[in-house]
CSV table of C-alpha atoms and ligand atoms in Angstrom, one decimal:
chain,number,residue,atom,x,y,z
A,1,UNK,CA,17.0,1.2,-16.4
A,2,UNK,CA,13.5,0.0,-16.0
A,3,UNK,CA,11.4,1.8,-13.4
A,4,UNK,CA,9.9,-0.8,-11.3
A,5,UNK,CA,7.6,0.0,-8.4
A,6,UNK,CA,8.4,-3.0,-6.0
A,7,UNK,CA,9.1,-1.4,-2.8
A,8,UNK,CA,9.5,2.2,-1.3
A,9,UNK,CA,12.8,1.4,-0.4
A,10,UNK,CA,14.0,0.9,-3.9
A,11,UNK,CA,12.8,4.5,-4.7
A,12,UNK,CA,14.4,7.7,-3.7
A,13,UNK,CA,12.7,10.3,-1.6
A,14,UNK,CA,12.6,13.0,-4.3
A,15,UNK,CA,10.8,10.5,-7.0
A,16,UNK,CA,8.1,9.6,-4.2
A,17,UNK,CA,7.5,13.2,-3.6
A,18,UNK,CA,7.1,13.9,-7.4
A,19,UNK,CA,4.6,11.0,-7.5
A,20,UNK,CA,2.5,12.6,-4.7
A,21,UNK,CA,2.6,15.9,-6.2
A,22,UNK,CA,1.3,14.5,-9.7
A,23,UNK,CA,-1.3,12.5,-8.0
A,24,UNK,CA,-2.6,15.7,-6.3
A,25,UNK,CA,-2.4,17.4,-9.8
A,26,UNK,CA,-4.4,14.7,-11.4
A,27,UNK,CA,-6.9,14.5,-8.7
A,28,UNK,CA,-7.7,18.3,-9.3
A,29,UNK,CA,-7.6,17.8,-13.2
A,30,UNK,CA,-10.3,14.9,-12.6
A,31,UNK,CA,-12.5,17.2,-10.2
A,32,UNK,CA,-12.3,20.1,-12.9
A,33,UNK,CA,-13.4,17.5,-15.7
A,34,UNK,CA,-10.2,17.9,-17.7
A,35,UNK,CA,-9.1,14.8,-19.5
A,36,UNK,CA,-5.6,13.5,-18.9
A,37,UNK,CA,-4.8,11.2,-21.9
A,38,UNK,CA,-1.0,10.8,-21.0
A,39,UNK,CA,-0.8,7.2,-21.4
A,40,UNK,CA,-2.9,7.0,-24.8
A,41,UNK,CA,-3.1,3.4,-26.2
A,42,UNK,CA,-0.8,1.9,-23.5
A,43,UNK,CA,-1.7,-1.4,-21.8
A,44,UNK,CA,-1.2,-2.8,-18.4
A,45,UNK,CA,-1.5,-6.4,-17.5
A,46,UNK,CA,-3.0,-6.8,-14.1
A,47,UNK,CA,-2.3,-10.4,-12.5
A,48,UNK,CA,-4.2,-11.1,-9.4
A,49,UNK,CA,-3.3,-14.3,-7.3
A,50,UNK,CA,-5.5,-12.8,-4.4
A,51,UNK,CA,-8.7,-11.0,-4.0
A,52,UNK,CA,-9.0,-7.2,-4.6
A,53,UNK,CA,-11.4,-4.4,-4.7
A,54,UNK,CA,-9.5,-1.2,-4.4
A,55,UNK,CA,-6.3,-2.1,-6.0
A,56,UNK,CA,-8.1,-3.9,-9.1
A,57,UNK,CA,-10.5,-1.1,-9.7
A,58,UNK,CA,-8.5,1.9,-9.0
A,59,UNK,CA,-5.6,0.6,-11.4
A,60,UNK,CA,-8.1,-0.2,-14.0
A,61,UNK,CA,-9.9,3.1,-13.8
A,62,UNK,CA,-6.4,4.9,-13.7
A,63,UNK,CA,-5.2,3.5,-17.1
A,64,UNK,CA,-8.6,4.0,-18.7
A,65,UNK,CA,-8.7,7.5,-17.5
A,66,UNK,CA,-5.2,8.0,-19.0
A,67,UNK,CA,-6.3,6.9,-22.4
A,68,UNK,CA,-4.9,3.3,-22.0
A,69,UNK,CA,-6.2,-0.1,-21.3
A,70,UNK,CA,-6.2,-2.7,-18.7
A,71,UNK,CA,-6.2,-6.6,-18.9
A,72,UNK,CA,-7.4,-8.2,-15.7
A,73,UNK,CA,-5.5,-11.8,-15.5
A,74,UNK,CA,-6.6,-14.1,-12.7
A,75,UNK,CA,-3.5,-16.2,-11.3
A,76,UNK,CA,-5.5,-19.3,-11.9
A,77,UNK,CA,-6.6,-18.7,-15.5
A,78,UNK,CA,-3.0,-17.8,-16.7
A,79,UNK,CA,-0.7,-20.9,-17.6
A,80,UNK,CA,1.1,-19.5,-14.6
A,81,UNK,CA,-1.5,-21.1,-12.5
A,82,UNK,CA,-0.5,-24.5,-13.9
A,83,UNK,CA,3.1,-24.4,-13.9
A,84,UNK,CA,4.2,-22.0,-16.7
A,85,UNK,CA,7.4,-20.4,-15.1
A,86,UNK,CA,7.3,-16.8,-13.8
A,87,UNK,CA,10.2,-15.8,-16.0
A,88,UNK,CA,8.5,-17.0,-19.1
A,89,UNK,CA,5.2,-15.3,-18.2
A,90,UNK,CA,7.3,-12.1,-17.6
A,91,UNK,CA,9.0,-12.4,-21.1
A,92,UNK,CA,5.7,-13.2,-23.0
A,93,UNK,CA,3.5,-10.4,-21.3
A,94,UNK,CA,6.5,-7.9,-22.0
A,95,UNK,CA,6.1,-8.6,-25.6
A,96,UNK,CA,2.2,-7.4,-25.4
A,97,UNK,CA,1.7,-4.8,-22.8
A,98,UNK,CA,3.7,-1.8,-21.3
A,99,UNK,CA,3.4,-2.4,-17.6
A,100,UNK,CA,2.6,-5.3,-15.4
A,101,UNK,CA,1.1,-5.2,-11.9
A,102,UNK,CA,1.1,-8.4,-9.6
A,103,UNK,CA,-0.7,-9.2,-6.5
A,104,UNK,CA,0.6,-12.5,-5.1
A,105,UNK,CA,1.7,-13.9,-1.8
A,106,UNK,CA,5.3,-14.5,-2.5
A,107,UNK,CA,7.5,-11.4,-2.6
A,108,UNK,CA,10.2,-13.7,-4.5
A,109,UNK,CA,7.9,-14.2,-7.3
A,110,UNK,CA,7.3,-10.2,-7.8
A,111,UNK,CA,11.1,-9.9,-7.9
A,112,UNK,CA,11.4,-12.7,-10.3
A,113,UNK,CA,8.8,-11.2,-12.5
A,114,UNK,CA,10.6,-7.8,-12.4
A,115,UNK,CA,13.8,-9.5,-13.1
A,116,UNK,CA,12.8,-11.3,-16.4
A,117,UNK,CA,10.2,-8.4,-17.6
A,118,UNK,CA,11.4,-5.9,-20.1
A,119,UNK,CA,8.6,-3.4,-18.9
A,120,UNK,CA,7.9,-1.9,-15.5
A,121,UNK,CA,6.3,-4.2,-12.7
A,122,UNK,CA,4.3,-2.9,-10.0
A,123,UNK,CA,3.9,-4.4,-6.5
A,124,UNK,CA,-0.1,-4.6,-6.2
A,125,UNK,CA,0.6,-6.3,-2.6
A,126,UNK,CA,2.6,-9.2,-1.5
A,127,UNK,CA,3.0,-10.8,1.9
A,128,UNK,CA,5.9,-8.3,2.5
A,129,UNK,CA,4.9,-5.0,1.4
A,130,UNK,CA,2.1,-2.8,0.0
A,131,UNK,CA,3.9,0.3,-1.3
A,132,UNK,CA,1.0,1.8,-3.7
A,133,UNK,CA,-1.2,1.9,-0.4
A,134,UNK,CA,1.3,3.9,1.6
A,135,UNK,CA,1.4,6.7,-1.0
A,136,UNK,CA,-2.3,6.9,-1.0
A,137,UNK,CA,-2.3,7.0,2.8
A,138,UNK,CA,0.5,10.0,2.9
A,139,UNK,CA,-1.5,12.0,0.1
A,140,UNK,CA,-4.8,11.6,2.3
A,141,UNK,CA,-2.9,12.7,5.6
A,142,UNK,CA,-1.3,15.6,3.9
A,143,UNK,CA,-4.6,16.8,2.5
A,144,UNK,CA,-6.1,16.8,6.1
A,145,UNK,CA,-3.2,17.5,8.3
A,146,UNK,CA,-0.4,19.2,6.0
A,147,UNK,CA,3.2,18.0,5.5
A,148,UNK,CA,3.9,14.4,7.0
A,149,UNK,CA,7.5,15.3,7.8
A,150,UNK,CA,8.0,15.4,11.5
A,151,UNK,CA,4.5,14.1,12.3
A,152,UNK,CA,3.8,11.0,14.4
A,153,UNK,CA,2.0,8.3,13.1
A,154,UNK,CA,0.7,5.3,15.5
A,155,UNK,CA,0.2,1.9,13.8
A,156,UNK,CA,-1.9,-0.3,16.0
A,157,UNK,CA,-2.2,-4.0,15.1
A,158,UNK,CA,-0.5,-6.7,13.1
A,159,UNK,CA,3.2,-6.0,12.0
A,160,UNK,CA,2.0,-7.0,8.4
A,161,UNK,CA,2.8,-6.2,4.8
A,162,UNK,CA,1.2,-2.4,5.1
A,163,UNK,CA,3.0,-2.0,8.5
A,164,UNK,CA,6.4,-2.8,6.7
A,165,UNK,CA,5.7,-0.3,3.8
A,166,UNK,CA,5.0,2.4,6.6
A,167,UNK,CA,8.3,1.7,8.0
A,168,UNK,CA,10.1,2.2,4.7
A,169,UNK,CA,7.9,5.4,4.2
A,170,UNK,CA,9.0,6.6,7.7
A,171,UNK,CA,12.6,6.9,6.7
A,172,UNK,CA,11.9,8.4,3.3
A,173,UNK,CA,9.3,10.9,4.2
A,174,UNK,CA,10.8,11.8,7.7
A,175,UNK,CA,8.0,11.1,10.0
A,176,UNK,CA,7.9,9.2,13.4
A,177,UNK,CA,6.2,5.7,13.2
A,178,UNK,CA,5.2,4.2,16.3
A,179,UNK,CA,4.2,0.7,16.0
A,180,UNK,CA,2.2,-1.2,18.8
A,181,UNK,CA,1.8,-5.0,18.2
A,182,UNK,CA,2.1,-8.3,20.0
A,183,UNK,CA,5.8,-9.6,20.0
A,184,UNK,CA,4.9,-12.3,18.0
A,185,UNK,CA,3.4,-10.3,15.2
A,186,UNK,CA,6.1,-7.8,14.8
A,187,UNK,CA,7.4,-6.6,11.4
A,188,UNK,CA,10.6,-8.1,10.0
A,189,UNK,CA,13.7,-6.9,12.1
A,190,UNK,CA,15.5,-6.3,8.8
A,191,UNK,CA,12.7,-3.8,7.5
A,192,UNK,CA,13.2,-1.9,11.0
A,193,UNK,CA,17.0,-2.1,10.7
A,194,UNK,CA,16.7,-0.7,7.1
A,195,UNK,CA,14.8,2.3,8.3
A,196,UNK,CA,16.7,3.0,11.3
A,197,UNK,CA,20.1,2.8,9.3
A,198,UNK,CA,18.7,5.6,7.2
A,199,UNK,CA,17.8,7.6,10.2
A,200,UNK,CA,14.1,6.7,10.3
A,201,UNK,CA,12.4,7.2,13.7
A,202,UNK,CA,10.7,3.9,14.1
A,203,UNK,CA,9.6,2.5,17.6
A,204,UNK,CA,8.1,-1.0,18.3
A,205,UNK,CA,6.0,-1.0,21.4
A,206,UNK,CA,3.8,-3.3,23.2
A,207,UNK,CA,1.3,-0.5,24.3
A,208,UNK,CA,-1.5,0.8,22.1
A,209,UNK,CA,-1.9,3.5,24.4
A,210,UNK,CA,1.8,4.4,24.3
A,211,UNK,CA,2.0,4.3,20.5
A,212,UNK,CA,-1.2,6.6,20.2
A,213,UNK,CA,-0.3,9.2,22.8
A,214,UNK,CA,-0.7,12.7,21.1
A,215,UNK,CA,-0.3,11.0,17.6
A,216,UNK,CA,-1.3,12.8,14.4
A,217,UNK,CA,-2.6,9.7,12.7
A,218,UNK,CA,-3.9,6.2,14.0
A,219,UNK,CA,-3.7,3.5,11.6
A,220,UNK,CA,-4.7,-0.1,11.6
A,221,UNK,CA,-5.3,-2.9,9.4
A,222,UNK,CA,-7.1,-6.4,9.5
A,223,UNK,CA,-5.9,-8.8,12.0
A,224,UNK,CA,-5.8,-11.6,9.5
A,225,UNK,CA,-4.2,-10.9,6.1
A,226,UNK,CA,-4.9,-12.9,2.9
A,227,UNK,CA,-2.8,-16.0,3.1
A,228,UNK,CA,-2.0,-15.9,7.0
A,229,UNK,CA,-1.9,-19.3,8.1
A,230,UNK,CA,-3.1,-19.1,11.6
A,231,UNK,CA,-5.9,-16.6,11.6
A,232,UNK,CA,-7.4,-17.4,15.2
A,233,UNK,CA,-4.2,-17.2,17.0
A,234,UNK,CA,-3.5,-13.9,15.3
A,235,UNK,CA,-7.0,-12.6,16.5
A,236,UNK,CA,-6.7,-13.8,19.8
A,237,UNK,CA,-3.1,-12.0,20.2
A,238,UNK,CA,-4.5,-8.8,18.6
A,239,UNK,CA,-7.8,-8.3,20.5
A,240,UNK,CA,-5.9,-5.8,22.9
A,241,UNK,CA,-5.2,-3.9,20.0
A,242,UNK,CA,-8.5,-2.8,18.8
A,243,UNK,CA,-8.7,0.9,18.0
A,244,UNK,CA,-12.0,2.1,19.7
A,245,UNK,CA,-13.1,5.6,21.0
A,246,UNK,CA,-11.1,5.3,24.3
A,247,UNK,CA,-7.7,4.8,22.5
A,248,UNK,CA,-8.5,7.3,19.9
A,249,UNK,CA,-9.1,9.8,22.6
A,250,UNK,CA,-5.4,9.6,23.6
A,251,UNK,CA,-4.5,10.8,20.1
A,252,UNK,CA,-4.1,14.4,19.3
A,253,UNK,CA,-7.7,16.0,19.0
A,254,UNK,CA,-6.9,16.7,15.3
A,255,UNK,CA,-5.7,13.2,14.7
A,256,UNK,CA,-7.2,11.2,11.7
A,257,UNK,CA,-7.8,7.6,11.4
A,258,UNK,CA,-6.7,5.7,8.4
A,259,UNK,CA,-7.2,2.1,7.6
A,260,UNK,CA,-6.3,0.5,4.0
A,261,UNK,CA,-9.6,-1.4,3.8
A,262,UNK,CA,-11.4,-4.1,3.9
A,263,UNK,CA,-12.4,-3.4,7.4
A,264,UNK,CA,-14.0,-5.5,10.2
A,265,UNK,CA,-16.1,-3.6,12.5
A,266,UNK,CA,-15.7,-5.1,16.0
A,267,UNK,CA,-12.5,-6.3,15.3
A,268,UNK,CA,-9.6,-4.3,14.6
A,269,UNK,CA,-11.6,-1.2,14.6
A,270,UNK,CA,-15.2,-0.2,16.1
A,271,UNK,CA,-17.8,1.2,14.0
A,272,UNK,CA,-17.6,4.3,16.1
A,273,UNK,CA,-14.4,5.0,15.0
A,274,UNK,CA,-14.2,3.8,11.4
A,275,UNK,CA,-17.6,5.6,10.8
A,276,UNK,CA,-16.7,8.5,13.1
A,277,UNK,CA,-15.8,12.2,12.5
A,278,UNK,CA,-11.8,11.6,12.6
A,279,UNK,CA,-11.8,8.7,10.0
A,280,UNK,CA,-10.6,9.6,6.3
A,281,UNK,CA,-10.8,6.0,5.0
A,282,UNK,CA,-12.8,6.8,2.0
A,283,UNK,CA,-10.6,9.8,1.0
A,284,UNK,CA,-7.8,7.2,1.4
A,285,UNK,CA,-9.7,4.7,-0.9
A,286,UNK,CA,-10.2,7.3,-3.4
A,287,UNK,CA,-6.8,8.6,-3.3
A,288,UNK,CA,-5.7,5.0,-4.5
A,289,UNK,CA,-7.0,6.0,-7.9
A,290,UNK,CA,-4.9,9.2,-8.1
A,291,UNK,CA,-1.8,7.7,-6.8
A,292,UNK,CA,-2.0,4.5,-9.2
A,293,UNK,CA,-2.2,7.0,-12.2
A,294,UNK,CA,0.9,8.9,-10.9
A,295,UNK,CA,2.7,5.5,-10.1
A,296,UNK,CA,2.0,4.5,-13.7
A,297,UNK,CA,3.2,7.8,-15.0
A,298,UNK,CA,6.4,7.3,-13.1
A,299,UNK,CA,7.0,3.9,-14.3
A,300,UNK,CA,6.5,4.8,-17.9
A,301,UNK,CA,8.8,7.8,-17.4
A,302,UNK,CA,6.2,10.5,-18.2
A,303,UNK,CA,7.2,12.0,-15.0
B,1,LIG,N1,-6.5,-1.6,0.3
B,1,LIG,C1,-6.4,-2.7,-0.7
B,1,LIG,O1,-5.4,-3.0,-1.2
B,1,LIG,O2,-7.7,-3.0,-1.0
B,1,LIG,P1,-7.9,-4.2,-1.8
B,1,LIG,O3,-7.3,-5.5,-1.3
B,1,LIG,O4,-9.3,-4.3,-2.1
B,1,LIG,O5,-7.2,-3.9,-3.4
B,2,LIG,N1,-2.8,-6.7,5.3
B,2,LIG,C1,-4.0,-6.9,4.5
B,2,LIG,C2,-4.1,-5.7,3.2
B,2,LIG,C3,-5.2,-5.8,2.4
B,2,LIG,C4,-5.4,-4.8,1.6
B,2,LIG,C5,-3.6,-8.2,3.5
B,2,LIG,O1,-2.6,-8.6,3.2
B,2,LIG,O2,-4.7,-9.1,3.4
């Protein structure tokens, strides 16, 4: 069976923990200057239909440091951009490379690519989810606050793709997730139902103050995601959900602040918080690199 990395909900908790443990080991090896050529000669095709800094660069550096090569493919430059089918693109790329990463809007396109590829496909973000990001967040949280099981994470803001991967993670890693968002911008009910069916503790609230109370981490994301059709309306609805010092003061004094980046200071978070002592956002960004390596190793059955 091909090991695709499309959503956390497709992967068992033991494998996810293995990926995190390996990421921590790879981080230590890199810090010690030890080479890790575990994917020597392997090739990763990376298709981007949206902008990216972290996902693009961390995956490219990851495969290079593992001894392989990355091919950056802009969606517009590929024949995919002028009508070649997703299925044919999947079949052709599978003849050249060992794994394919896709960042696109429509989650169905990612699934179609995976259904037709004969190599692993990795979700580099869709409008539905961003699973690579959440593993980096958990690695970062655990470095600062210890095991995430039983802890309380507060998500404040849009119930978007990153929030939906958090919901899946809550069930798989056993943490409590409190989401504060305007009712119109809540996560998909089926995602919440999936987590609750598996015993996940996920609460959807209106009040950011209630969500953050004594939480071990406070997380937010941009008010307007790539491809969102009505940014002005979203920004107006989300204005009461800004993470600022007054809100952070309600969390545990040891709480960390997480944000997948890119951030908009003065909108979803104040500069005081994101540039303050509780913020671990640059560790979080760095950890994308270590986690991407580990995801590649898992997809290619090295771990
Ligand atoms: N967090 C994240 O995925 O960043 P990029 O959009 O820069 O890849
Ligand atoms: N929710 C954001 C995340 C960017 C990494 C977006 O989809 O634009």
